[in-house]
PDB file of C-alpha atoms in Angstrom:
ATOM      1  CA  MET V   1     -16.447 -57.476 -18.583  1.00  0.00           C
ATOM      2  CA  THR V   2     -15.892 -56.943 -21.900  1.00  0.00           C
ATOM      3  CA  THR V   3     -13.265 -54.298 -23.630  1.00  0.00           C
ATOM      4  CA  PHE V   4     -16.416 -52.409 -25.014  1.00  0.00           C
ATOM      5  CA  ASN V   5     -17.504 -52.019 -21.618  1.00  0.00           C
ATOM      6  CA  VAL V   6     -14.023 -50.935 -20.037  1.00  0.00           C
ATOM      7  CA  ALA V   7     -13.532 -48.181 -22.645  1.00  0.00           C
ATOM      8  CA  ARG V   8     -16.765 -47.060 -21.799  1.00  0.00           C
ATOM      9  CA  ALA V   9     -16.297 -47.199 -18.145  1.00  0.00           C
ATOM     10  CA  ALA V  10     -13.034 -45.692 -18.705  1.00  0.00           C
ATOM     11  CA  MET V  11     -14.396 -43.055 -20.654  1.00  0.00           C
ATOM     12  CA  ALA V  12     -17.332 -41.755 -18.338  1.00  0.00           C
ATOM     13  CA  VAL V  13     -14.763 -41.429 -15.976  1.00  0.00           C
ATOM     14  CA  LEU V  14     -12.515 -39.531 -17.803  1.00  0.00           C
ATOM     15  CA  ILE V  15     -15.272 -36.958 -18.701  1.00  0.00           C
ATOM     16  CA  GLY V  16     -16.534 -36.914 -15.019  1.00  0.00           C
ATOM     17  CA  ALA V  17     -12.756 -35.907 -13.984  1.00  0.00           C
ATOM     18  CA  ALA V  18     -13.081 -32.661 -17.141  1.00  0.00           C
ATOM     19  CA  LEU V  19     -16.565 -31.773 -15.159  1.00  0.00           C
ATOM     20  CA  THR V  20     -15.279 -31.644 -11.825  1.00  0.00           C
ATOM     21  CA  GLY V  21     -12.370 -29.559 -12.770  1.00  0.00           C
ATOM     22  CA  ALA V  22     -13.998 -27.114 -14.961  1.00  0.00           C
ATOM     23  CA  ALA V  23     -16.437 -26.795 -12.069  1.00  0.00           C
ATOM     24  CA  HIS V  24     -13.983 -24.763 -10.145  1.00  0.00           C
ATOM     25  CA  ALA V  25     -11.447 -22.204 -11.555  1.00  0.00           C
ATOM     26  CA  GLU V  26      -8.341 -21.612 -10.212  1.00  0.00           C
ATOM     27  CA  ILE V  27      -7.597 -18.938  -8.063  1.00  0.00           C
ATOM     28  CA  LYS V  28      -5.235 -17.123 -10.702  1.00  0.00           C
ATOM     29  CA  ASN V  29      -8.583 -16.675 -12.823  1.00  0.00           C
ATOM     30  CA  TYR V  30      -9.799 -14.142 -10.400  1.00  0.00           C
ATOM     31  CA  GLU V  31      -9.116 -10.330 -10.383  1.00  0.00           C
ATOM     32  CA  PHE V  32     -10.413  -7.120  -8.637  1.00  0.00           C
ATOM     33  CA  GLN V  33     -11.103  -4.432 -11.108  1.00  0.00           C
ATOM     34  CA  LEU V  34     -11.627  -0.931 -10.202  1.00  0.00           C
ATOM     35  CA  ILE V  35     -15.703   0.395 -10.741  1.00  0.00           C
ATOM     36  CA  GLN V  36     -14.335   3.991 -10.595  1.00  0.00           C
ATOM     37  CA  PRO V  37     -10.665   4.862 -11.276  1.00  0.00           C
ATOM     38  CA  THR V  38     -10.434   8.409 -10.179  1.00  0.00           C
ATOM     39  CA  VAL V  39     -12.061   9.730  -6.727  1.00  0.00           C
ATOM     40  CA  LYS V  40     -12.204  12.974  -5.350  1.00  0.00           C
ATOM     41  CA  ALA V  41      -9.260  13.832  -2.757  1.00  0.00           C
ATOM     42  CA  GLY V  42     -10.798  14.198   0.559  1.00  0.00           C
ATOM     43  CA  ALA V  43     -12.580  12.305   3.658  1.00  0.00           C
ATOM     44  CA  ASP V  44     -15.155   9.557   3.255  1.00  0.00           C
ATOM     45  CA  ARG V  45     -14.527   8.706  -0.273  1.00  0.00           C
ATOM     46  CA  ILE V  46     -16.171   5.282  -1.597  1.00  0.00           C
ATOM     47  CA  VAL V  47     -13.985   3.292  -3.711  1.00  0.00           C
ATOM     48  CA  THR V  48     -16.189   0.024  -5.025  1.00  0.00           C
ATOM     49  CA  VAL V  49     -14.378  -2.561  -6.715  1.00  0.00           C
ATOM     50  CA  ARG V  50     -15.784  -5.649  -8.420  1.00  0.00           C
ATOM     51  CA  LEU V  51     -14.269  -9.119  -8.358  1.00  0.00           C
ATOM     52  CA  VAL V  52     -14.551 -11.125 -11.403  1.00  0.00           C
ATOM     53  CA  ASP V  53     -13.989 -14.928 -13.181  1.00  0.00           C
ATOM     54  CA  LYS V  54     -11.606 -13.935 -15.972  1.00  0.00           C
ATOM     55  CA  THR V  55     -12.597 -17.079 -17.529  1.00  0.00           C
ATOM     56  CA  SER V  56     -16.064 -16.262 -17.188  1.00  0.00           C
ATOM     57  CA  GLY V  57     -16.662 -12.655 -17.375  1.00  0.00           C
ATOM     58  CA  LYS V  58     -19.014 -13.132 -14.314  1.00  0.00           C
ATOM     59  CA  ALA V  59     -18.972 -11.279 -11.153  1.00  0.00           C
ATOM     60  CA  VAL V  60     -18.062 -13.608  -7.997  1.00  0.00           C
ATOM     61  CA  PRO V  61     -20.695 -13.014  -4.922  1.00  0.00           C
ATOM     62  CA  ASP V  62     -19.668 -13.664  -1.610  1.00  0.00           C
ATOM     63  CA  ALA V  63     -16.216 -13.907  -1.312  1.00  0.00           C
ATOM     64  CA  VAL V  64     -14.563 -12.913   1.977  1.00  0.00           C
ATOM     65  CA  VAL V  65     -12.366  -9.814   1.836  1.00  0.00           C
ATOM     66  CA  PHE V  66      -9.680 -10.059   4.400  1.00  0.00           C
ATOM     67  CA  ALA V  67      -7.173  -7.968   4.200  1.00  0.00           C
ATOM     68  CA  SER V  68      -7.100  -4.331   2.447  1.00  0.00           C
ATOM     69  CA  ARG V  69      -4.590  -1.784   2.939  1.00  0.00           C
ATOM     70  CA  LEU V  70      -4.471   2.059   0.965  1.00  0.00           C
ATOM     71  CA  ASP V  71      -1.360   4.206   0.636  1.00  0.00           C
ATOM     72  CA  MET V  72       0.282   5.629  -1.819  1.00  0.00           C
ATOM     73  CA  ALA V  73       3.060   3.288  -2.943  1.00  0.00           C
ATOM     74  CA  PRO V  74       2.624   4.214  -6.744  1.00  0.00           C
ATOM     75  CA  ASP V  75       3.685   7.319  -5.908  1.00  0.00           C
ATOM     76  CA  GLY V  76       6.988   6.289  -3.491  1.00  0.00           C
ATOM     77  CA  MET V  77       5.276   6.938  -0.418  1.00  0.00           C
ATOM     78  CA  GLN V  78       4.468   3.649   1.368  1.00  0.00           C
ATOM     79  CA  GLU V  79       4.527   5.224   4.378  1.00  0.00           C
ATOM     80  CA  MET V  80       1.254   7.527   3.317  1.00  0.00           C
ATOM     81  CA  ALA V  81      -1.541   5.022   4.671  1.00  0.00           C
ATOM     82  CA  THR V  82      -5.015   5.522   5.529  1.00  0.00           C
ATOM     83  CA  LYS V  83      -7.738   3.343   7.000  1.00  0.00           C
ATOM     84  CA  VAL V  84      -9.936   1.508   5.030  1.00  0.00           C
ATOM     85  CA  THR V  85     -13.176   0.301   6.105  1.00  0.00           C
ATOM     86  CA  PRO V  86     -15.446  -2.012   4.218  1.00  0.00           C
ATOM     87  CA  MET V  87     -19.364  -1.284   3.393  1.00  0.00           C
ATOM     88  CA  PRO V  88     -21.946  -3.098   2.138  1.00  0.00           C
ATOM     89  CA  GLY V  89     -21.811  -3.757  -1.284  1.00  0.00           C
ATOM     90  CA  THR V  90     -24.954  -2.912  -3.818  1.00  0.00           C
ATOM     91  CA  GLU V  91     -24.866  -5.640  -6.414  1.00  0.00           C
ATOM     92  CA  PRO V  92     -23.542  -9.273  -6.301  1.00  0.00           C
ATOM     93  CA  GLY V  93     -19.880  -9.634  -7.117  1.00  0.00           C
ATOM     94  CA  THR V  94     -19.152  -5.891  -5.993  1.00  0.00           C
ATOM     95  CA  TYR V  95     -17.280  -4.697  -2.614  1.00  0.00           C
ATOM     96  CA  ARG V  96     -17.223  -1.113  -1.407  1.00  0.00           C
ATOM     97  CA  PHE V  97     -14.912   0.097   0.243  1.00  0.00           C
ATOM     98  CA  LYS V  98     -14.823   3.945   2.598  1.00  0.00           C
ATOM     99  CA  ALA V  99     -11.179   5.605   3.209  1.00  0.00           C
ATOM    100  CA  THR V 100      -9.991   9.142   3.315  1.00  0.00           C
ATOM    101  CA  PHE V 101      -7.890  10.502   0.667  1.00  0.00           C
ATOM    102  CA  GLY V 102      -5.837  12.880   2.266  1.00  0.00           C
ATOM    103  CA  MET V 103      -3.875  14.503  -1.025  1.00  0.00           C
ATOM    104  CA  ALA V 104      -4.455  13.919  -4.658  1.00  0.00           C
ATOM    105  CA  GLY V 105      -2.250  11.765  -6.103  1.00  0.00           C
ATOM    106  CA  ARG V 106      -2.097   8.220  -6.780  1.00  0.00           C
ATOM    107  CA  TRP V 107      -3.510   5.376  -4.436  1.00  0.00           C
ATOM    108  CA  GLN V 108      -3.002   1.694  -3.972  1.00  0.00           C
ATOM    109  CA  LEU V 109      -5.635  -0.133  -2.543  1.00  0.00           C
ATOM    110  CA  SER V 110      -3.716  -3.807  -2.141  1.00  0.00           C
ATOM    111  CA  LEU V 111      -6.840  -6.458  -1.408  1.00  0.00           C
ATOM    112  CA  GLY V 112      -6.981 -10.267  -0.266  1.00  0.00           C
ATOM    113  CA  ALA V 113      -9.944 -12.306  -0.628  1.00  0.00           C
ATOM    114  CA  LYS V 114     -10.978 -16.352  -0.806  1.00  0.00           C
ATOM    115  CA  VAL V 115     -13.390 -17.218  -2.458  1.00  0.00           C
ATOM    116  CA  GLN V 116     -16.328 -19.672  -2.128  1.00  0.00           C
ATOM    117  CA  GLY V 117     -14.963 -23.335  -3.171  1.00  0.00           C
ATOM    118  CA  GLU V 118     -11.435 -21.958  -4.164  1.00  0.00           C
ATOM    119  CA  THR V 119      -7.659 -22.985  -2.772  1.00  0.00           C
ATOM    120  CA  GLY V 120      -5.623 -20.432  -2.046  1.00  0.00           C
ATOM    121  CA  THR V 121      -6.050 -16.369  -1.934  1.00  0.00           C
ATOM    122  CA  VAL V 122      -7.103 -13.711  -4.570  1.00  0.00           C
ATOM    123  CA  ASP V 123      -4.425 -10.904  -4.108  1.00  0.00           C
ATOM    124  CA  ASN V 124      -4.823  -7.652  -5.981  1.00  0.00           C
ATOM    125  CA  LYS V 125      -3.252  -4.313  -6.229  1.00  0.00           C
ATOM    126  CA  LEU V 126      -4.990  -1.608  -7.675  1.00  0.00           C
ATOM    127  CA  VAL V 127      -4.119   2.260  -8.477  1.00  0.00           C
ATOM    128  CA  VAL V 128      -7.113   4.776  -7.831  1.00  0.00           C
ATOM    129  CA  THR V 129      -5.956   7.990  -8.772  1.00  0.00           C
ATOM    130  CA  ALA V 130      -7.328  11.242  -6.009  1.00  0.00           C
ATOM    131  CA  GLU V 131      -8.125  14.404  -8.136  1.00  0.00           C
ATOM    132  CA  GLN V 132      -8.438  17.956  -6.016  1.00  0.00           C
TER     133      GLN V 132
END
């Protein structure tokens, strides 16, 4: 093989490696974002979040949300927790949860999810304000 062909082959390998690496973002590049940061206090309230790839700004559909918790940790009442029930999303990349906000104040929604094709877990804590 001539030097020119070796250089071309090496360049092809480097380009392929760069393109393969760009196809998958790192798990730290994903985050949940609240669609609406406030809800009315009471039973059966819906909280909607969007999972976003921060590098592209695009919503990420088909993630598997396996952990969710809602408590009043931002107001120093971690023991004030409530059940969170997953609901069907209304658009790709959105995830909805039904919960009872027993009192007005700041509630922390903790979410854990797996993104298709990525290693690791997306973990976010979002603050939802319940108003009277």
